[in-house]
Coordinates of C-alpha atoms in Angstrom, one line a residue:
X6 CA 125.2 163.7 171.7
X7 CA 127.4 162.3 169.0
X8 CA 131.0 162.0 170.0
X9 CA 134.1 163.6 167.2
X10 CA 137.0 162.2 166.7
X11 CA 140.6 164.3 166.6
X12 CA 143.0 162.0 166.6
X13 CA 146.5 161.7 168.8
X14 CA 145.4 164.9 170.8
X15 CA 143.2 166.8 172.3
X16 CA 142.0 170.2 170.6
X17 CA 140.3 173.8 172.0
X18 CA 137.4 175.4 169.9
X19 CA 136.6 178.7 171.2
X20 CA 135.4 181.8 170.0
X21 CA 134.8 179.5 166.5
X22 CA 138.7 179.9 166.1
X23 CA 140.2 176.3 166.0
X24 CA 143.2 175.8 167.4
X25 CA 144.9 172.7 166.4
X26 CA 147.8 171.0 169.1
X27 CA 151.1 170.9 168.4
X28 CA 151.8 167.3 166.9
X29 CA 154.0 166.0 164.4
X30 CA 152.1 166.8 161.2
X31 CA 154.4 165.2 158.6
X32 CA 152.3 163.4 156.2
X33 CA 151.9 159.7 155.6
X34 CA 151.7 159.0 152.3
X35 CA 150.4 155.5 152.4
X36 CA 148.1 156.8 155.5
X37 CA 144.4 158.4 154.1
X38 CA 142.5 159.9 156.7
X39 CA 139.0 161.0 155.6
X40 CA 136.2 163.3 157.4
X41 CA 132.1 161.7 157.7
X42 CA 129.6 163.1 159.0
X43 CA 128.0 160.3 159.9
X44 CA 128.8 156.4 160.5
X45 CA 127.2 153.9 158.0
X46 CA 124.2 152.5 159.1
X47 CA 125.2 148.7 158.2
X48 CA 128.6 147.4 156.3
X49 CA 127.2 144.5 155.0
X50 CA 126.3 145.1 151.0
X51 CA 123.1 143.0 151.0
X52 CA 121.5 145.9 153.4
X53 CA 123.0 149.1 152.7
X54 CA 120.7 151.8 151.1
X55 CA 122.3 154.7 152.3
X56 CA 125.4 156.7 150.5
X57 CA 128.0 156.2 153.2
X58 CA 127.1 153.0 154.1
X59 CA 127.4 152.3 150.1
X60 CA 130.9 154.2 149.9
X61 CA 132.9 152.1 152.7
X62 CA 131.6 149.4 151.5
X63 CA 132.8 149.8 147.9
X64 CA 136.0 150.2 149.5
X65 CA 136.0 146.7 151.3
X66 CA 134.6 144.6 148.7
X67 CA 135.3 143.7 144.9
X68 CA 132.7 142.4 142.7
X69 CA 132.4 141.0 139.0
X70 CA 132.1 144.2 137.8
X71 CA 133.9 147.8 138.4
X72 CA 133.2 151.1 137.1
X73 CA 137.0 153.1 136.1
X74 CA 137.6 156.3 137.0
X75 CA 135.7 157.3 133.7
X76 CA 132.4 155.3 134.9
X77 CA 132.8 152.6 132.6
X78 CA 132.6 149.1 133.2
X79 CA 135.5 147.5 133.5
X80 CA 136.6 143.8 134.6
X81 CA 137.0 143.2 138.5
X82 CA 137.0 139.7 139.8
X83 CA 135.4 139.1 136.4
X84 CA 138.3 137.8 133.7
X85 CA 136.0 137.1 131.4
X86 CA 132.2 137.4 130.0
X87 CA 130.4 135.1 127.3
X88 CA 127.5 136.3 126.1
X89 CA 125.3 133.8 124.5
X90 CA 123.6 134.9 121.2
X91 CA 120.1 135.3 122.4
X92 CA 122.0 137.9 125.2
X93 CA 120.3 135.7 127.6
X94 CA 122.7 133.7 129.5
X95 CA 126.5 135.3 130.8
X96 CA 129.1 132.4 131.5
X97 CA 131.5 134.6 133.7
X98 CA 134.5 133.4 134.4
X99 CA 136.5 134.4 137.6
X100 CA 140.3 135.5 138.4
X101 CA 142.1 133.5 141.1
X102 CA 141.5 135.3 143.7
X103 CA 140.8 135.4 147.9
X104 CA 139.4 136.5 150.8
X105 CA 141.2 138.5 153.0
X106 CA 141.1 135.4 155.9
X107 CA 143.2 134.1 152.8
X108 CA 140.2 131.3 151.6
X109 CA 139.7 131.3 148.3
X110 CA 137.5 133.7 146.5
X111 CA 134.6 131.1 144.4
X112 CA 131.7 131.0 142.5
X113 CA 130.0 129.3 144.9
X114 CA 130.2 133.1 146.8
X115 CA 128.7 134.9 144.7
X116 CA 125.8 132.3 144.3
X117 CA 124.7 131.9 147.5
X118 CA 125.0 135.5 148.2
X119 CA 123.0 136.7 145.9
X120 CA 120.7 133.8 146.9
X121 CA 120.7 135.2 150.9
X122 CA 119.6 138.7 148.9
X123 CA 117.0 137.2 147.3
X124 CA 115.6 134.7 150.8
X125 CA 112.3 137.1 151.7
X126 CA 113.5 136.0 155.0
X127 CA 116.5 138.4 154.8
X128 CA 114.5 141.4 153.9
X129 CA 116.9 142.9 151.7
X130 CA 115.8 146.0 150.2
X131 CA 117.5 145.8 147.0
X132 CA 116.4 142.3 146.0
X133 CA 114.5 143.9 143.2
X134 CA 117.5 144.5 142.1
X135 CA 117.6 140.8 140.8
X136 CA 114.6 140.1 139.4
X137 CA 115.8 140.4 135.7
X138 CA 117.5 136.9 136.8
X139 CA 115.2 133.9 135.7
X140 CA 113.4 132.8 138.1
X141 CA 114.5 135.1 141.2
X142 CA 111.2 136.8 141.7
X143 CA 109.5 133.8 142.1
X144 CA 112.1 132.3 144.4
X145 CA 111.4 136.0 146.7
X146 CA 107.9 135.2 147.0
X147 CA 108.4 131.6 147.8
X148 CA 106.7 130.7 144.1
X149 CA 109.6 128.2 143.3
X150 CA 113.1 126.5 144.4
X151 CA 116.2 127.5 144.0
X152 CA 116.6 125.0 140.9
X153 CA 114.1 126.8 139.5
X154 CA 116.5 130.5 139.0
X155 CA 119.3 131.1 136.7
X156 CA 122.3 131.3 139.2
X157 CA 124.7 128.5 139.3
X158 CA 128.2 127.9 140.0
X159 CA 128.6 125.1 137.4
X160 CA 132.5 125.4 139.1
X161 CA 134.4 127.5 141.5
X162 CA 135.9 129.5 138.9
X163 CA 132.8 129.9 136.9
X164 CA 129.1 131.6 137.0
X165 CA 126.4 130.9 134.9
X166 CA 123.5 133.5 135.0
X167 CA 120.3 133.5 132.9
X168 CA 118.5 136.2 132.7
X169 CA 114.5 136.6 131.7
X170 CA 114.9 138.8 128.5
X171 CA 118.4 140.7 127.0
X172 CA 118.9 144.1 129.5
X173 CA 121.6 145.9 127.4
X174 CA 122.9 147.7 130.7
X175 CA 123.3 144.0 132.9
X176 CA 127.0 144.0 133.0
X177 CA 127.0 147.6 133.9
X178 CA 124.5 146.4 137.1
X179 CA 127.0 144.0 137.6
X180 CA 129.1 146.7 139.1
X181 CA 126.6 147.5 141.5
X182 CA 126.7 147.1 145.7
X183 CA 123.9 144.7 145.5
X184 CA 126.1 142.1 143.1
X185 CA 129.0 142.1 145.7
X186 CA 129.8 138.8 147.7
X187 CA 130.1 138.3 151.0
X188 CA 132.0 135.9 153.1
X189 CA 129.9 132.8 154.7
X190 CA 130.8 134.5 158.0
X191 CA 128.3 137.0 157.0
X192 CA 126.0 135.0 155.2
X193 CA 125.6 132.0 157.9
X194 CA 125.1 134.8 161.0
X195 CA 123.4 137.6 161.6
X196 CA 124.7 140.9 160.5
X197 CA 128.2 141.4 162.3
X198 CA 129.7 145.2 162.6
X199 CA 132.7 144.0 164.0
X200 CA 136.2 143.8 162.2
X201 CA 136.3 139.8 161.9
X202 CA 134.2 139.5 158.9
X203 CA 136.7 138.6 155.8
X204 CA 136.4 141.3 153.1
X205 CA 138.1 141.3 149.0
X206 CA 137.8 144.4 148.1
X207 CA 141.1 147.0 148.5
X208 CA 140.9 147.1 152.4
X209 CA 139.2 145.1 155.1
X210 CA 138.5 146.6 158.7
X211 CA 140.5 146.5 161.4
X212 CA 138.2 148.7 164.4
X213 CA 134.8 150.3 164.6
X214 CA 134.6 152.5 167.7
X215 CA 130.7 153.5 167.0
X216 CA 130.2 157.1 166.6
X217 CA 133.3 157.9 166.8
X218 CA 135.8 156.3 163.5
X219 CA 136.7 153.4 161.2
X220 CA 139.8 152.1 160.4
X221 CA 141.1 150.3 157.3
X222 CA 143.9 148.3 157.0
X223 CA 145.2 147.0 153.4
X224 CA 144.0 144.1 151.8
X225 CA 146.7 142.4 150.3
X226 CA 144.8 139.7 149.1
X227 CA 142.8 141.7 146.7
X228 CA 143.2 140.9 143.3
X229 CA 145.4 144.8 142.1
X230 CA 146.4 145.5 145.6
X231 CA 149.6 146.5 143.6
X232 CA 147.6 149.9 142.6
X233 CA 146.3 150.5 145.7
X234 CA 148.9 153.0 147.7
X235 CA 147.6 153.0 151.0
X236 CA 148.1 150.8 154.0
X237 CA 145.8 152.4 156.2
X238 CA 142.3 154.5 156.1
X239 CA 141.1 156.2 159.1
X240 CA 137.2 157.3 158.5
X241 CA 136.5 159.9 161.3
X242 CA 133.1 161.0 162.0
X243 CA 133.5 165.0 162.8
X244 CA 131.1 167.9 162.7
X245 CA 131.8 169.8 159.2
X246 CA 133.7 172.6 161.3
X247 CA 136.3 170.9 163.1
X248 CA 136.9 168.8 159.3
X249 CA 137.0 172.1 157.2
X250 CA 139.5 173.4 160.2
X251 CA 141.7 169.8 160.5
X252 CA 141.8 169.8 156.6
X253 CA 143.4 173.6 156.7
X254 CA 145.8 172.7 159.3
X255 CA 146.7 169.8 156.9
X256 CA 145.5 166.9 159.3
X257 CA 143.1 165.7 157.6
X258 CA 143.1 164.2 153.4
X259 CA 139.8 164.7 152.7
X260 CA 136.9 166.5 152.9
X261 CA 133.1 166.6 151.8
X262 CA 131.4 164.8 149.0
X263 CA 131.1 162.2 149.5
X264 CA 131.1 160.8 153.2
X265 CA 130.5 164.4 154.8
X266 CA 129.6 168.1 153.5
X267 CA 131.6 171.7 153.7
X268 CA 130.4 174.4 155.7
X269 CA 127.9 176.6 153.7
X270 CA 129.9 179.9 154.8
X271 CA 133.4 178.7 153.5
X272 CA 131.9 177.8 150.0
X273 CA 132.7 181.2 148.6
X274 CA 136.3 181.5 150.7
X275 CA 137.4 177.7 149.1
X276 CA 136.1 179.2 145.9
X277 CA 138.5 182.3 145.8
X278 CA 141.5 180.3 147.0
X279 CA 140.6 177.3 144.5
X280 CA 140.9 174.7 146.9
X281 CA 137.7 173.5 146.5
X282 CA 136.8 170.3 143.8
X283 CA 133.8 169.6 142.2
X284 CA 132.4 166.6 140.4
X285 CA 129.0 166.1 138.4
X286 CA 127.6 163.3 140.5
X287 CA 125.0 160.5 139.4
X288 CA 122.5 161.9 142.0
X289 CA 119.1 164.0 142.4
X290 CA 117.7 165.8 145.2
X291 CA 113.7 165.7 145.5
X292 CA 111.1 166.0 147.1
X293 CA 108.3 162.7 148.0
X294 CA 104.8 163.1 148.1
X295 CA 102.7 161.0 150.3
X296 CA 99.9 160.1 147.3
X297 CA 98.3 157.9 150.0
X298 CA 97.7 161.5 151.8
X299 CA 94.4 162.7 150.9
X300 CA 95.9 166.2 150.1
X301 CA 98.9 164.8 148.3
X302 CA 96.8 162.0 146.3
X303 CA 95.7 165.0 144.1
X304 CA 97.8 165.4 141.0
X305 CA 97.2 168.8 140.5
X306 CA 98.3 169.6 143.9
X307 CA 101.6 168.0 143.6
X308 CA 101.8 169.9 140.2
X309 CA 101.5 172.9 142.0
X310 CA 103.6 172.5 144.6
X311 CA 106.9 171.4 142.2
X312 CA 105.9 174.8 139.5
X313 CA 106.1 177.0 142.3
X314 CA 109.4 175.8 143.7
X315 CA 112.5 178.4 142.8
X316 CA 115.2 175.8 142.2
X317 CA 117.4 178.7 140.7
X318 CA 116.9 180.4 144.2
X319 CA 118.1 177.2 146.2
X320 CA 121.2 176.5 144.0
X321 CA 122.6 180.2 144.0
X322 CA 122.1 181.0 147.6
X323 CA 121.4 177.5 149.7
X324 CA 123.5 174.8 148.2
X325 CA 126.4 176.9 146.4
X326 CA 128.1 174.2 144.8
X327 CA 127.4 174.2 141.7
X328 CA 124.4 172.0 141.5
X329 CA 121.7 172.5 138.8
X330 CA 118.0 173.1 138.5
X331 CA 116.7 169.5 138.6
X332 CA 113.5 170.0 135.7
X333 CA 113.7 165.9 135.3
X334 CA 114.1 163.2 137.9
X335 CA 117.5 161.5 135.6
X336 CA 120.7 163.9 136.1
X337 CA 121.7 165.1 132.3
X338 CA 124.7 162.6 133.3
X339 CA 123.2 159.7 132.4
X340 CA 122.6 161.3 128.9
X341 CA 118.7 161.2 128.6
X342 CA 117.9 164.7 128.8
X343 CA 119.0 167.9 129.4
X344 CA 116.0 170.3 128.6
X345 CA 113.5 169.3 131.3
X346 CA 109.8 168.4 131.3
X347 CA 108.4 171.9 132.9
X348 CA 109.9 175.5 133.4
X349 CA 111.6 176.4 136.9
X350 CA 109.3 178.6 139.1
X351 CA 106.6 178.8 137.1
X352 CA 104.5 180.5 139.1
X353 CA 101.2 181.3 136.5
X354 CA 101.0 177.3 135.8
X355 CA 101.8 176.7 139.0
X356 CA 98.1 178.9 140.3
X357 CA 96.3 177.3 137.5
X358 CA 97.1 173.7 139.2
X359 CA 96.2 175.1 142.7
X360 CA 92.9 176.4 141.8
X361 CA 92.2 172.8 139.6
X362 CA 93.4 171.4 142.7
X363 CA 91.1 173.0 145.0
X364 CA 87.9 172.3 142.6
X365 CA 88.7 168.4 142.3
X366 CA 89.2 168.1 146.2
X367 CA 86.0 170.3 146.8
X368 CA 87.8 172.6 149.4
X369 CA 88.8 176.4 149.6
X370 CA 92.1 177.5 150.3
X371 CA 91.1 178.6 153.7
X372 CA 90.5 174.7 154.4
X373 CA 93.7 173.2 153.5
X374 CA 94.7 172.0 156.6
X375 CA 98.4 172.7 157.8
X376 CA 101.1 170.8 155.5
X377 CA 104.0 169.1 157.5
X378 CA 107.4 169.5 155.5
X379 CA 109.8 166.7 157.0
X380 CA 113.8 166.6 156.3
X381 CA 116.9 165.3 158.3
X382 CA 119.3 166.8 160.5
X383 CA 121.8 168.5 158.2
X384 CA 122.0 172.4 158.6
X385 CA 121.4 172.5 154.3
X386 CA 118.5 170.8 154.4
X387 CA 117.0 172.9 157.6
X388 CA 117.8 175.7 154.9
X389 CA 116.3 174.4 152.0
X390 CA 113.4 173.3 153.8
X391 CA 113.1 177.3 154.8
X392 CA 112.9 178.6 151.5
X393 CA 110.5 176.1 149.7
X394 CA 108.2 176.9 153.0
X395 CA 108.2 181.0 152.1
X396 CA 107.9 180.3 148.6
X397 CA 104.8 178.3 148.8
X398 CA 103.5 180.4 151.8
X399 CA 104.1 183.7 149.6
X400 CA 102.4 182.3 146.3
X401 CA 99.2 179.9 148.0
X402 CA 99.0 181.6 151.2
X403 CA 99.1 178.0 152.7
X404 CA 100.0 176.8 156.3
X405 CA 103.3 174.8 156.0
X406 CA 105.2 173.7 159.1
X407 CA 109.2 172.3 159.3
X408 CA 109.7 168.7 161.2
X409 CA 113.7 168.0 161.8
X410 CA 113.6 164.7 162.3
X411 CA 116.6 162.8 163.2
X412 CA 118.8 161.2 160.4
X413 CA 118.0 157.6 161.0
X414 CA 114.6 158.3 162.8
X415 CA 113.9 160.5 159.3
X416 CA 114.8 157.6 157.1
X417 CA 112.7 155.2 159.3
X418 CA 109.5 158.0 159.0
X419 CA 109.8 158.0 155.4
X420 CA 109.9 154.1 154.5
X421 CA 106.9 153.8 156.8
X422 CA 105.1 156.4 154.9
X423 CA 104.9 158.7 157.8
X424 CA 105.1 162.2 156.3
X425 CA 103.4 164.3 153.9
X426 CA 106.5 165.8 151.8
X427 CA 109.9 164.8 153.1
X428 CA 113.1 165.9 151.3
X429 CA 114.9 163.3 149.9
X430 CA 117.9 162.3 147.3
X431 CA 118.8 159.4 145.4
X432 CA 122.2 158.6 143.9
X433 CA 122.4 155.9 141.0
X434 CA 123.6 151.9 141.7
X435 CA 125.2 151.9 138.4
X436 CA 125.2 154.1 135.5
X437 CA 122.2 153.8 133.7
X438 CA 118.2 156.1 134.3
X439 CA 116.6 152.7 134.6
X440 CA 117.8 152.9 137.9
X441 CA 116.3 156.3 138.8
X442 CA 113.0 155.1 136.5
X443 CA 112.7 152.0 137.9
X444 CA 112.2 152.8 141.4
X445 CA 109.1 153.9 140.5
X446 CA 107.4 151.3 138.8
X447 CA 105.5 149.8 141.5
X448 CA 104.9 151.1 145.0
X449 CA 105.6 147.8 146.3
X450 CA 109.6 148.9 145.6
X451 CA 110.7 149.6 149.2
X452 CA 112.7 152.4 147.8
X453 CA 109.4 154.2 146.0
X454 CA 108.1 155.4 149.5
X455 CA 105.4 157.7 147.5
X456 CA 102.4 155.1 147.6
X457 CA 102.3 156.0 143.7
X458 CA 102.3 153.4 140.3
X459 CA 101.0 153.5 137.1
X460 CA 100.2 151.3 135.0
X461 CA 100.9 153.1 131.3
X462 CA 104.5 154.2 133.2
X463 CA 105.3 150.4 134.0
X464 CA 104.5 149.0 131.1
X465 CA 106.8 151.6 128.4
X466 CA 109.3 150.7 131.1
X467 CA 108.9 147.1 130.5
X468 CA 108.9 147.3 126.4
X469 CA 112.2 149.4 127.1
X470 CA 113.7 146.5 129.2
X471 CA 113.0 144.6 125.3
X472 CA 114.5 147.1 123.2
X473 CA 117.6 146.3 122.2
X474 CA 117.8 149.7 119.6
X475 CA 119.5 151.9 121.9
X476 CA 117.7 155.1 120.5
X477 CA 114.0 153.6 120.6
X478 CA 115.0 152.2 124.0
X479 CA 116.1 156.1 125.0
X480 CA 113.0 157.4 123.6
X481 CA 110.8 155.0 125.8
X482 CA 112.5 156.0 128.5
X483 CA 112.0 159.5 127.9
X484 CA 108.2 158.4 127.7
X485 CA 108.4 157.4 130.9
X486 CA 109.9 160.0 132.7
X487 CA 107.3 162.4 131.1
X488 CA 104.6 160.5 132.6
X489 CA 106.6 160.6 136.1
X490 CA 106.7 164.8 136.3
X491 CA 103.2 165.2 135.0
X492 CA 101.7 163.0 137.4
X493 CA 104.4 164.4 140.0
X494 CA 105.0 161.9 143.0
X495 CA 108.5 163.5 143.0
X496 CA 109.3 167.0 142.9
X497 CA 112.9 167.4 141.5
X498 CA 114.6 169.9 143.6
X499 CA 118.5 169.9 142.0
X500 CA 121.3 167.6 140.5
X501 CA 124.0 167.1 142.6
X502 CA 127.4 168.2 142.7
X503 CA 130.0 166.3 145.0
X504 CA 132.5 169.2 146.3
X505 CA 135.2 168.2 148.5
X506 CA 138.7 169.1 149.8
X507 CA 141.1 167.2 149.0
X508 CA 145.2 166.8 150.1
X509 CA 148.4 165.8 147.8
X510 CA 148.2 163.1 149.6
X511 CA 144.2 162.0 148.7
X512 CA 145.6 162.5 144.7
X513 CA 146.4 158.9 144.9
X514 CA 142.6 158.3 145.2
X515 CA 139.5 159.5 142.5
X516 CA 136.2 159.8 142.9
X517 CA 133.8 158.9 140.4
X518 CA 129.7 160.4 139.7
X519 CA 128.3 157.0 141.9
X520 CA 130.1 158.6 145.3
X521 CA 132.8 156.0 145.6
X522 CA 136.2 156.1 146.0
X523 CA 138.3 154.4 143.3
X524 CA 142.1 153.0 144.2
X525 CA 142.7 151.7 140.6
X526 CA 143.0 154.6 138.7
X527 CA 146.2 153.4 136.1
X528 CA 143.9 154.1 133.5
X529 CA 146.9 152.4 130.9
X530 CA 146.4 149.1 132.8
X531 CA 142.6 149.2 133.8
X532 CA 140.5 149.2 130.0
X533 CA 136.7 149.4 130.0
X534 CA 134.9 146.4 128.7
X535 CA 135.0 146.7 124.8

């Protein structure tokens, strides 16, 4: 049973009335204490896949890059960028700067960390990530040296990187988790949880009590501590009562999107009282198909499945914060499109698949054998999971049964391939729909999970990655995305909305569409990247 954390006392729940002890409540402004539902699963960047793992991260390291509070790029460690005129090699020059064991901050760190990302040995699943660098898919199948890739610390204030062909959205990847350095503590070990591993981002951590809370401590070797109010975070893992409760009795800063979630029956009550904040987030909820599952390896079927689906239905009285009908797998945030590739419950079309469906796979629908929906612990998803089983039951009279699987159990069952149709989300590295598109592009990706490629899709995503026209390189990414929801590995479900609570005291901190926090929001000092 997973332990909560209320700090400095004990507290009573009964009769679903909280009653919070009597403790000295006056705030600490420099102190930010923040509700999660769940611990990270790792705190080491070159391994994290998951959103709170991604999130507490961001807050203890720094990288090249950083997105400002509007989601642009903006320089970080970075002081300056030279582009070379075939957009091919990026001299980047770096900021005096240190770790927080108070070595110096070099090059040389982000080389050979992006080198440990890349060693097949590590397993990282975001080396993809990379592979635009020259040379650094060879070098992750063991094809060449490490001479042989375009990363070098010609000095310990400068990186050269050489990429295979111009990407226009590479210093916006910069930004991401995967681009982050780590300290050769981390590198030269095994990964280490503890709070002795040297950090350079705003804070660095002082404790992990496991299942139970984090706690940061300042940095004040990071490179604008001087914007960064707080001396202390405290990250408690708590049920979403007890934080919707603590936040009301004003000890607690934050919570919510995008380390927790609000209880589905206070929705409506934050909404009249107008405590409750929303954000359009850089995220989309879906549903994978197991196309390696004889059943699911029929187009048509998918097809069918994702018409029928009343996303409208799920939005207004499952989720109730403010999400949207996801008709695409990009969010309309990243600004590719905002009309959709098919209709929302579409039932007619979605009968016609079925029955093209059943011909192809030579059945009747008495013979489709039961269908196992799998999803992960959270009480919204148990919900969601409900409804798209009476939809489908009501419209193809078809057997479906609910598996709750564990969280990290469920995420464990899905990269293995272990499901049929598993509820899923994913929420963008940095701020461009390559990184929603590309995931799909071969079903070698460790984040695809579907068992599905094609080749006409991969190769329009390819010219794109050559297109330096930035409306011919949309409109090949539209191209793409159209082939993705007609052949339908992914049923988009919703785009996401982050909705938190937040104190007078949490105003010091933003939150931006990725899900991370951002402690250098003096938008007069901080200016985007021309």
């Amino acid at each position: 049973m997973k332990r909560f954390v209320i700090s400095l006392c004990y507290c009573l729940i009964a009769s679903s009335f909280f009653l919070s002890c009597h403790k000295d409540t006056k705030k600490q402004v420099n102190h930010l204490k923040i509700a999660i539902s769940e611990e990270p699963t790792t705190l080491d960047p070159r391994f994290a896949t998951d959103l709170a793992s991604m999130t507490t991260i961001k807050m203890l390291y720094e990288g090249l890059i950083r997105l400002n509070c509007f989601g642009k790029p903006q320089y970080a460690i970075a002081e300056k960028i030279e582009i070379s005129p075939d957009q091919k090699t990026y001299t980047i020059h770096l900021k005096e700067s240190k770790w927080s064991d108070n070595s110096p901050l070099t090059a040389q760190d982000f080389e050979e960390t992006w080198f440990s990302v890349l060693d097949p040995k590590n397993l990282a699943p975001n080396a993809y990530q990379l592979f635009m660098i020259r040379g650094a898919k060879d070098f992750h199948l063991n094809k060449v040296s490490k001479n042989e890739v375009g990363i070098k610390a010609s000095d310990s204030k400068t990186l050269v990187v050489e990429i295979e062909k111009p990407i226009p959205y590479f210093i916006t990847l910069l930004s991401s988790p995967f681009f982050l350095p780590v300290h050769k503590t981390l590198r030269q070990t095994e990964e280490i949880e503890g709070a002795n591993v040297p950090s350079n981002g705003p804070f660095t951590l002082k404790d992990w009590k496991k299942h139970n809370e984090l706690s940061l401590t300042k940095n004040y070797n990071y490179v604008e501590n001087k914007q960064v109010v707080f001396t202390d975070i405290e990250l408690d893992v708590l049920d979403e009562n007890i934080a919707y409760q603590m936040f009301l009795s004003n000890d607690l800063d934050w919570a919510g999107s995008p380390m927790s979630t609000l209880p589905q029956d206070s929705l409506q009550a934050l909404k009249h009282r107008n405590l409750i904040r929303y954000l359009q987030a850089a995220g989309t909820h879906w549903l994978r198909f197991n196309t390696n599952d004889p059943i699911f390896s029929n187009k048509h079927f998918r097809q069918a499945l994702s018409y029928a689906i009343n996303r409208k239905d799920i939005v207004d009285h499952v989720t109730q914060g403010h999400q949207t009908p996801a008709l695409a797998i990009v969010p309309p945030i990243m600004g590719l499109t905002s009309k959709g590739y098919f209709q929302d419950s579409d039932n007619p079309k979605a009968w016609e698949a079925f029955q093209l469906a059943l011909k192809e796979l030579k059945i009747d629908n008495d013979q489709i054998p039961e269908l196992v929906l799998s999803y992960g612990a959270s009480e919204r998803e148990h919900k969601i999971a409900q409804v798209l089983q009476q939809q489908w039951q009501k419209i193809f009279s078809i057997p479906i049964r609910l598996e709750k699987v564990e969280s990290k159990s469920y995420l464990a069952k899905v990269k293995s391939g272990n499901y049929q149709i598993a509820i899923g989300s994913w929420f963008a590295d940095f701020m461009d729909p390559m990184n929603f598109l590309e995931i799909f592009k071969s079903k070698a990706n460790s984040s695809n999970r579907t068992g599905w490629e094609n080749e006409t899709y991969t190769t329009i995503l390819n010219q794109s990655d050559e297109e330096t026209d930035e409306t011919k390189r949309k409109e090949l990414l539209i191209q793409a995305e159209k082939i993705l929801m007609d052949e339908m590995p992914v049923a988009p479900l919703f785009f996401s909305t982050f909705n938190f609570l937040k104190s007078e005291n949490g105003q010091h901190v933003s939150l931006i569409p990725l899900g991370y926090f951002n402690f250098n929001c003096n938008e007069l000092t901080y200016d985007s990247i021309p």
